[in-house]
XYZ file of C-alpha atoms in Angstrom:
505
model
C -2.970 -20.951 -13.537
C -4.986 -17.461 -12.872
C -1.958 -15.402 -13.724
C -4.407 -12.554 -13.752
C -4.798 -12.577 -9.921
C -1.033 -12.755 -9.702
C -0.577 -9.532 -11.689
C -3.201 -7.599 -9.391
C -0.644 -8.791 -6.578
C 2.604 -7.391 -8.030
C 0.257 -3.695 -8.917
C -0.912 -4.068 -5.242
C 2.790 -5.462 -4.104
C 4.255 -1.759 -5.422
C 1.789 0.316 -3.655
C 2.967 -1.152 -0.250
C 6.226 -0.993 -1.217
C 6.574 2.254 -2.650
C 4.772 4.024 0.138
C 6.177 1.802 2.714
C 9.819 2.558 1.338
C 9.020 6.205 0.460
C 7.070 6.902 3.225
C 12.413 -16.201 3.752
C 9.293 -17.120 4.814
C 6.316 -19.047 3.564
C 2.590 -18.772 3.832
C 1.149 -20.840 7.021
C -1.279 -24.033 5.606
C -3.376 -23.708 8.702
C -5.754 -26.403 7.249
C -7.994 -28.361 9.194
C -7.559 -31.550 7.378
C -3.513 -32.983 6.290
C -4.053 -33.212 2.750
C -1.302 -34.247 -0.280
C -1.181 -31.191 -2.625
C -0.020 -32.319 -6.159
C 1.885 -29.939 -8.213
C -0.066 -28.656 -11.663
C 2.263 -25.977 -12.907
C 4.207 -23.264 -12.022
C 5.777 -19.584 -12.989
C 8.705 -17.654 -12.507
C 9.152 -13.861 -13.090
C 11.878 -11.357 -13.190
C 10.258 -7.682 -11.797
C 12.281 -4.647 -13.077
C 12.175 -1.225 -11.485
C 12.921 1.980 -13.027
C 15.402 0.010 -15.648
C 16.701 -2.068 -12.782
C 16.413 -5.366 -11.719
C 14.692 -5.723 -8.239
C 13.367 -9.052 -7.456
C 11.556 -11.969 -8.624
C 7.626 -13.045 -8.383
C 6.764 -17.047 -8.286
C 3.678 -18.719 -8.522
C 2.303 -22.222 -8.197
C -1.296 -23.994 -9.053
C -1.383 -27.300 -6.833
C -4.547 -29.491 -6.244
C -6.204 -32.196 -4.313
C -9.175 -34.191 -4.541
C -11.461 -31.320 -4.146
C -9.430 -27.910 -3.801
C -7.157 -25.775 -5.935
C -4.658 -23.919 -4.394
C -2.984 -21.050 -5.797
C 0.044 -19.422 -4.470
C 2.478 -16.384 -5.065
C 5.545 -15.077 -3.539
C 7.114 -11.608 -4.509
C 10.749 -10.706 -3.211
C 12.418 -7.433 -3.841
C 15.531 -5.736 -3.056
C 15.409 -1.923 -3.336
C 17.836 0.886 -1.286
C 16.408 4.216 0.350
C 18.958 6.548 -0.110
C 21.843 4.527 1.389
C 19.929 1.833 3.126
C 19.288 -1.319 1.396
C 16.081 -3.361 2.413
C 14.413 -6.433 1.398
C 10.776 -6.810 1.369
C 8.610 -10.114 0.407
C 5.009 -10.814 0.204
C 3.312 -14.416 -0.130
C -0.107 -14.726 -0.285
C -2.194 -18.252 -0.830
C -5.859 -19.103 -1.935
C -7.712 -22.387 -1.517
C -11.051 -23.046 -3.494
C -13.059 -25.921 -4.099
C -13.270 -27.003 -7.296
C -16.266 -25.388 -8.115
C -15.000 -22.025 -7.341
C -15.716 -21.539 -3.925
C -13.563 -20.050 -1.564
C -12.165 -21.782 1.184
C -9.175 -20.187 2.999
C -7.024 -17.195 2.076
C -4.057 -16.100 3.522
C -1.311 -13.974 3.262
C 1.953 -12.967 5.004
C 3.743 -9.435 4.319
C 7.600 -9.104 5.610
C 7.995 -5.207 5.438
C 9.683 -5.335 9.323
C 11.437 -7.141 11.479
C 7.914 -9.512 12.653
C 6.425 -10.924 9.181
C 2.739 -10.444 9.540
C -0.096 -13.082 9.058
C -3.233 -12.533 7.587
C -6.042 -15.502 6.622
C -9.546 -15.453 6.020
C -11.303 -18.864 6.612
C -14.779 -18.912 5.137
C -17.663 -20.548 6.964
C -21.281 -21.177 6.445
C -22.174 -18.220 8.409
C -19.318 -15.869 8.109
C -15.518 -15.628 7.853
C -13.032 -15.907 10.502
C -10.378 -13.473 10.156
C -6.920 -14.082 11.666
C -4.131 -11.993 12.584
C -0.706 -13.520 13.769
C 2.465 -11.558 14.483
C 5.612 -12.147 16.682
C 3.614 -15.097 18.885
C 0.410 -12.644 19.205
C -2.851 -14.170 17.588
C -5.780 -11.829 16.889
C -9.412 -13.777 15.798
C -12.430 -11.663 14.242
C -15.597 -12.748 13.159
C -16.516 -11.059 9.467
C -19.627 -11.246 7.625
C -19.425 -13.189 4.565
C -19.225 -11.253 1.373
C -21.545 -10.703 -0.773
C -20.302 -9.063 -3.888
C -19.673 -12.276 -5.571
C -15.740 -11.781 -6.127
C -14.467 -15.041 -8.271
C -11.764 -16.989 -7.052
C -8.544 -17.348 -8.511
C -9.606 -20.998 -10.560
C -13.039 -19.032 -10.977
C -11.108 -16.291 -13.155
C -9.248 -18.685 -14.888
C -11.831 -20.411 -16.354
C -13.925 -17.227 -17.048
C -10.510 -15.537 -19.358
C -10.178 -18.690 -20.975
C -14.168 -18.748 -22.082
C -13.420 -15.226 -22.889
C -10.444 -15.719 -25.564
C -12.592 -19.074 -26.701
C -15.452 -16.350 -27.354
C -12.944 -14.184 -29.454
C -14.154 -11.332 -26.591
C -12.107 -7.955 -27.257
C -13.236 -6.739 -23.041
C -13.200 -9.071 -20.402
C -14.239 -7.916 -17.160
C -14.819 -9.268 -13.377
C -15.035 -9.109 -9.729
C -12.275 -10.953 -7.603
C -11.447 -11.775 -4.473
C -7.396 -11.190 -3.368
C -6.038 -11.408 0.146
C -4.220 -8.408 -0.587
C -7.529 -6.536 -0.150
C -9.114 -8.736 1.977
C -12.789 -9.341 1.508
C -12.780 -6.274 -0.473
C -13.694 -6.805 -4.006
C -11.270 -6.004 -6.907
C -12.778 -4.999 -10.441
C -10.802 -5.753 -13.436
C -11.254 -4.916 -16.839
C -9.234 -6.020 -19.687
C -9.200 -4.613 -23.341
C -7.862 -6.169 -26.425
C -5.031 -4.407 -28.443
C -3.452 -6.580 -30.768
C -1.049 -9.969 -31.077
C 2.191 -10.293 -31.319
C 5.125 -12.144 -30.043
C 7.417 -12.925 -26.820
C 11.250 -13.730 -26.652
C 11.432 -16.543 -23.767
C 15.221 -16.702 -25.278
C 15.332 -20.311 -26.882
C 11.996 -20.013 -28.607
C 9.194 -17.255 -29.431
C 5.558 -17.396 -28.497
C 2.489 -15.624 -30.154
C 1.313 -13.715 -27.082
C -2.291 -11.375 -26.897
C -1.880 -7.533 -25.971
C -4.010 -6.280 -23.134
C -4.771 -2.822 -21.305
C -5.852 -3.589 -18.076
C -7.590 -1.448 -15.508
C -8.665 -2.425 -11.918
C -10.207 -0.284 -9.251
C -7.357 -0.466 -6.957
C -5.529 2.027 -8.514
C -5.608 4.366 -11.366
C -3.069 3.233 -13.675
C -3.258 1.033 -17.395
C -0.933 -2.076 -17.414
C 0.012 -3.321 -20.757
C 0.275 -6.932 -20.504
C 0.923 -10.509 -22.781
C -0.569 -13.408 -22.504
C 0.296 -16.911 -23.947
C -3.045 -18.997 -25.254
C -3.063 -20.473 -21.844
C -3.899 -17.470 -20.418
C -0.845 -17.422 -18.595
C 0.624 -13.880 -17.991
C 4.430 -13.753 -19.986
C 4.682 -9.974 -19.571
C 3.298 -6.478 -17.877
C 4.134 -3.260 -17.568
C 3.101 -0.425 -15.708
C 4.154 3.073 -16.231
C 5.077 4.740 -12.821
C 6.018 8.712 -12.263
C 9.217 6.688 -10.859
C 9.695 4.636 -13.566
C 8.796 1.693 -15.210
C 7.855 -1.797 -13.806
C 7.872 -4.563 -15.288
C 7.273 -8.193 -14.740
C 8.244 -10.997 -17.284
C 8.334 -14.733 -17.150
C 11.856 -16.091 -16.606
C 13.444 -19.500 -15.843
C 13.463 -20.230 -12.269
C 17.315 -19.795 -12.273
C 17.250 -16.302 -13.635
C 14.345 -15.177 -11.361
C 16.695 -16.529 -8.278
C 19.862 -15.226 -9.606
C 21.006 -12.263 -6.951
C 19.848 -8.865 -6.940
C 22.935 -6.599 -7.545
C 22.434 -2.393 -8.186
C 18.774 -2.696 -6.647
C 17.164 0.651 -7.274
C 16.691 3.360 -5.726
C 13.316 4.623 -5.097
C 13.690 7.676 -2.015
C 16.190 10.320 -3.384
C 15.056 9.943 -6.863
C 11.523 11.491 -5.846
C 12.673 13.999 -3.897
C 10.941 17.536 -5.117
C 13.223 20.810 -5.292
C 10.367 23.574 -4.808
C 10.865 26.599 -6.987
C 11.998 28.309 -3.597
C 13.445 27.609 -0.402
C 11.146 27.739 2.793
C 12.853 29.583 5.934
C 12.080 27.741 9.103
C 9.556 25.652 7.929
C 9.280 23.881 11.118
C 7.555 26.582 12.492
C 5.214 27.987 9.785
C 1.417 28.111 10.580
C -0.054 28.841 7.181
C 1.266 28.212 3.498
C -0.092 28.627 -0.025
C 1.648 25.844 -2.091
C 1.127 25.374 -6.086
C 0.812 21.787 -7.180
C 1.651 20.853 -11.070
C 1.990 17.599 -12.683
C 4.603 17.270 -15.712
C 2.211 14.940 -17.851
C -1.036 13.513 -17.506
C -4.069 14.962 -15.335
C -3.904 16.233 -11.860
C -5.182 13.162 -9.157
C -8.169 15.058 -6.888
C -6.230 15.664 -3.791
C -8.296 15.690 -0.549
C -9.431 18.684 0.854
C -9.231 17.329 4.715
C -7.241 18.175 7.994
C -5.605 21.802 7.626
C -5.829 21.380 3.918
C -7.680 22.962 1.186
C -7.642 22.291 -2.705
C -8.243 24.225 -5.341
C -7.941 22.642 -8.431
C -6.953 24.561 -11.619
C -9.899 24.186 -14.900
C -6.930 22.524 -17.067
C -6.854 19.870 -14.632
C -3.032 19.630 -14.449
C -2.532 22.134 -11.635
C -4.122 23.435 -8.062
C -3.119 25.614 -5.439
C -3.476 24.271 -2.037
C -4.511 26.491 1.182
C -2.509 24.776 4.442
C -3.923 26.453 8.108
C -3.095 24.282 10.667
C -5.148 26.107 12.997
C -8.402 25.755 10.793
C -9.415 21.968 10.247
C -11.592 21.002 7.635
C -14.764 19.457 9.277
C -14.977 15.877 8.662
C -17.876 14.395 6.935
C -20.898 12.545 7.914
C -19.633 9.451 6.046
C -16.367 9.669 7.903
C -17.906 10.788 11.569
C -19.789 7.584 10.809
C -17.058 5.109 9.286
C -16.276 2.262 11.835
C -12.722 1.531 9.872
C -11.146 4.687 11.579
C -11.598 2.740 15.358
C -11.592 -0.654 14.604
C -8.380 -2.636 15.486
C -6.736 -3.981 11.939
C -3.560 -6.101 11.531
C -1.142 -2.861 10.991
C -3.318 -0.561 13.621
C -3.655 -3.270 16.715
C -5.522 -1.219 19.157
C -6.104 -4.076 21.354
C -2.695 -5.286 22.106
C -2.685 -4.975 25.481
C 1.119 -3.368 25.141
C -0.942 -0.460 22.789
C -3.508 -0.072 25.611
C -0.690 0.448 27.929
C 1.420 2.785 26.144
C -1.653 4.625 25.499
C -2.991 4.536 28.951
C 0.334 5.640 30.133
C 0.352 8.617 27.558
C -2.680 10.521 28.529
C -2.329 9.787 32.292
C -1.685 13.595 32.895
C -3.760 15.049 29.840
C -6.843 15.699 31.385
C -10.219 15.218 29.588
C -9.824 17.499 26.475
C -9.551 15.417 23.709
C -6.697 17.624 22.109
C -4.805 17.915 24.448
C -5.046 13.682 24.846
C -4.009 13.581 21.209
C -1.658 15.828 21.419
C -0.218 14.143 24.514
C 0.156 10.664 22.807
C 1.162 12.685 19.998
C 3.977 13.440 21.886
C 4.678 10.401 23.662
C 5.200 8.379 20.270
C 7.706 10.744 19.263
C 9.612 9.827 22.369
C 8.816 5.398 22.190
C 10.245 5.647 18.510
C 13.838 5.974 20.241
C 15.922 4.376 17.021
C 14.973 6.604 14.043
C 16.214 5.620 11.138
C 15.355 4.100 7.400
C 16.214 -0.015 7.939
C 12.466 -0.531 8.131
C 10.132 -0.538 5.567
C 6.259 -0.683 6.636
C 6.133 -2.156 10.706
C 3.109 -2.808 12.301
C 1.743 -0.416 15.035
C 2.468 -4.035 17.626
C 6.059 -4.228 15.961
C 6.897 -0.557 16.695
C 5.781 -1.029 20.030
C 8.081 -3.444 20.870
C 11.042 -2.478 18.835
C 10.851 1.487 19.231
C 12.266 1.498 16.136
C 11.068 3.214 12.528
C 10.564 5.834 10.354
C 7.874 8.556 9.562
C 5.483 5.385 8.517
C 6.108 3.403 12.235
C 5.825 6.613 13.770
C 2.574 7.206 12.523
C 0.779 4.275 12.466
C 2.002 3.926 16.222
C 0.512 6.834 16.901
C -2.465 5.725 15.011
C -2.957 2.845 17.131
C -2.653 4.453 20.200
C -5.373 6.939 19.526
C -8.159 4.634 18.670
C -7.042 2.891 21.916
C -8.093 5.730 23.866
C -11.371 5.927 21.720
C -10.127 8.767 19.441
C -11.089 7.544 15.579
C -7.629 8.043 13.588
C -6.177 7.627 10.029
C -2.989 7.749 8.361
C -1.870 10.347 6.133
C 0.475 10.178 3.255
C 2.012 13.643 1.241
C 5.048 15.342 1.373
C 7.172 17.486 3.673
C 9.297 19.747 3.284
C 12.933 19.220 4.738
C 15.878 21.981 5.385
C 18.639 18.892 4.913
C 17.548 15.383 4.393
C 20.540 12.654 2.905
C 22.719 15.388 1.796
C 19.657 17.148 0.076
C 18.693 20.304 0.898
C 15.268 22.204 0.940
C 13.290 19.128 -0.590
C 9.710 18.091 -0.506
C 9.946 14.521 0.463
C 7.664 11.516 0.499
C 5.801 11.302 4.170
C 3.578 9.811 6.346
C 1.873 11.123 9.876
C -1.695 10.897 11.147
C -5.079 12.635 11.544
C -7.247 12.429 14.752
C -11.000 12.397 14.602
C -11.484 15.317 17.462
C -14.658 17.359 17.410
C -16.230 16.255 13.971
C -12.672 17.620 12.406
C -9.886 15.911 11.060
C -6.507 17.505 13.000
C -3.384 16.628 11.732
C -0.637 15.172 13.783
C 3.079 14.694 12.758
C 5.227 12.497 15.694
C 8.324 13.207 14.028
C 7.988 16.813 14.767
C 8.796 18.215 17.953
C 5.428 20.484 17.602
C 2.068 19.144 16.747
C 2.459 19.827 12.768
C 3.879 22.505 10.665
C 2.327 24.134 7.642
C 4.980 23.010 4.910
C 2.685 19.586 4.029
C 1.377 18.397 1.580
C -1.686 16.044 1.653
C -1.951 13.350 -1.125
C -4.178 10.710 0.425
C -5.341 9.185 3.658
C -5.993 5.835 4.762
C -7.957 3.890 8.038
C -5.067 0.743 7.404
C -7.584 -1.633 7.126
C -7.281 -5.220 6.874
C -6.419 -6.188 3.533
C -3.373 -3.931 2.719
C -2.589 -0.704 0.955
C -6.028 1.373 0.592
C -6.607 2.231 -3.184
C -6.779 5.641 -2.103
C -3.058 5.572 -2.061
C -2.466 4.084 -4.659
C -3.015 7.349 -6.151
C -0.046 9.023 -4.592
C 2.028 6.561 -6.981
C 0.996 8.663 -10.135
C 2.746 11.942 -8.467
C 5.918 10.111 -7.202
C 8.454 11.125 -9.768
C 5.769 14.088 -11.774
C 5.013 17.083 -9.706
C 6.619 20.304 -8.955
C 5.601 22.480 -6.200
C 5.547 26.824 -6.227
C 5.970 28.242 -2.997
C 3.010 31.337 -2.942
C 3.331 32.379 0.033
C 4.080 31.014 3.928
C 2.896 32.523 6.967
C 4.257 32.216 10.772
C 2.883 32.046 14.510
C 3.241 35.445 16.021
């Protein structure tokens, strides 16, 4: 079984669900031909967060005369603040038995509408599918070229790896949590040892492993199968870690899940009056161990990053944009439709439509308009949802800072203005019985004259000075952007020094 591929999923699973939270249902066989899978083996994992238990990870190898198909499904139970939710993502691979890819698919429950992904490859391209609360969305793709191995395809290569007595095994893969994106993964040999399954111990091999979709070492153990028995990743928020279980002890209930909102709250060393209204702020940034992640310079923000590498000051103006670059200007991704930013559902066009009706032609003062108009659709406010869909918001005019913004998102690029997501903090007067906090948000950035302007829909102005900017993302097809994974390494290891603030006349 390519438990490696599985592992990439849980790293990728706590990106979405980190900055989902922060800021039963199975994958769909849509296969052309009814075909008798046969059972080869299967896994089941325990995932711990922060010390607590907080869900469970399975995985299954079945075949058929010609295919492989691997599967996982990752459940977890975790509370923000005082709001439990539940969150689950199954994702499925089919390959022939020569490694090449078939059909991928994958469906993420972070809402109330579970959303669909799949990727069927074809001689001439991929068809990429998008299903969600009865709505189907088909787009041609190009095929890949980048050569990423399939899950059977990695197996195989790990296993000629140990065989070789290799001490770094690395490769490109394929994962329908980043889509037709390739992940790289490199793997470096520590040492041996052994792992406590309870009623017996097995030698196990010690690996660091590093992948390009986010900046952070995993230690993990493998048995001589290659099978993954244990990981670990160190978080600012605490440790997670996934270890092979029975299936009984994988399925027993979640009780205590953590807590992952309150606990990364970040008391500046001073309190901000009326931050709502401030129009400039100098903030300093310092991480308690490790380096400093490059924080964009982009939207009203500017970065200057300390020579020790630990530290930088940040400039906020939020009535002097950074220009955009040429790569950006350029970059499709920020007004293409995409499975969380559905420009073309024809309820987004309306909304939309209906937003800038009165705006005129000034493309600020559109943005600003639907700006404005998606603070008033999200009419139920509140935590219960984890990571909706712009469609699901739509419908349900329910959310958070994350539904507001990738509503407003949506709604942009279906009036032809290019938009991203953004993902920082914010700083809060009283937020869950906390006061004067830097918390973990999310709000959008509209392409508007070759500059990136920032717009907050949970404000009842356009956007306030007291942000901070940590990463952005164009949502694209595939999940969590590895550009945000990055924000994980400051959740839980940063302290912010007000400088200075300044205010509108």
């Amino acid at each position: 079984m390519n438990n490696q591929r599985l592992k990439i999923s849980s790293l990728r699973f706590v990106a979405v669900v980190v900055l989902g939270v922060l800021a039963a249902v199975a994958v769909a066989a849509d296969e052309r031909t009814a075909t008798a899978w046969t059972l080869v083996e299967e896994h089941w994992y325990v995932v711990e967060m922060g010390g607590g238990r907080a869900g469970s990870m399975h995985s299954r190898l079945e075949s058929d005369a010609g295919r492989y198909r691997s599967q996982s499904t990752i459940r977890m139970s975790m509370n923000r603040g005082p709001v439990p939710i539940s969150i689950m993502i199954a994702t499925s691979f089919v390959e022939s038995r020569d490694g090449e890819p078939l059909l991928m698919s994958m469906v993420q429950d972070m809402g109330i509408q579970p959303v669909e992904q799949q990727w069927r490859f074809e001689d001439d391209g991929v068809v990429h599918t998008t299903r969600q609360g009865g709505r189907e969305t088909v787009t041609p793709r190009p095929r890949p070229d980048h050569g990423g191995l399939t899950p059977m395809a990695i197996h195989r290569a790990w296993l000629a790896g140990l065989e070789a007595g290799e001490k770094k095994i690395t490769y490109s893969m394929l994962d329908p949590q980043s889509g037709l994106n390739p992940v790289e993964v490199t793997h470096t040999h520590v040492g041996t040892g052994e792992y406590d399954l309870g009623d017996r111990r097995i030698p196990v091999t010690l690996w660091e492993t590093t992948t390009s979709l986010m900046p952070i070492t995993g230690l993990e153990k493998y048995s001589g199968e290659g099978h993954l028995v244990y990981q670990e990743v160190d978080f600012g928020m605490g440790n997670m870690v996934t270890r092979l279980a029975t299936k009984a002890e994988a399925l027993a209930e979640v009780h205590d899940a953590p807590e992952l909102l309150v606990r990364t709250f970040i008391e500046p060393d001073r309190r901000i009056p009326r931050a709502d209204e401030t129009s400039t702020a100098t903030l300093r940034l310092r991480v308690n161990e490790g380096t400093l992640p490059v924080l964009p310079t982009a939207g009203a923000q500017r970065v200057h990053h300390r020579l020790d590498n630990r530290a930088a000051t940040l400039v906020i103006d939020i009535n002097d944009s950074v220009p955009a670059t040429e790569a950006e200007i350029a970059d499709a991704a920020f007004r293409e439709s995409s499975a969380m930013i559905e420009a073309r559902d024809p309820l987004i066009r309306k909304l939309a439509a209906r937003s800038v009706r009165d705006a005129g032609d000034d493309p600020l003062a559109r943005a600003e308009a639907i700006r404005a108009s998606v603070r008033t659709l999200v009419s139920s406010k509140g935590l219960d949802t984890a990571f909706a869909t712009a469609s699901e918001t739509a419908r349900t005019r329910s959310g958070d800072c994350s539904e507001h913004a990738v509503l407003l998102a949506a709604l942009l690029r279906a009036e032809a203005i290019p938009s991203r997501v953004a993902v920082g903090l914010v700083y809060a007067d009283s937020f869950l019985e906390h006061r004067d906090i830097f918390g973990w948000h999310m709000w959008t950035q509209a392409l508007i004259d070759g500059r990136w302007v920032d717009l907050d829909a949970t404000l009842d102005r356009r956007y306030h000075a007291a942000h901070v900017l940590t990463a952005t993302s164009s949502l694209g097809d595939g999940g969590i952007d590895a550009e945000l994974a990055t924000t994980l390494m400051l959740m839980g290891n940063l302290e912010i020094d007000v400088v200075d603030v300044g205010y509108e006349p």
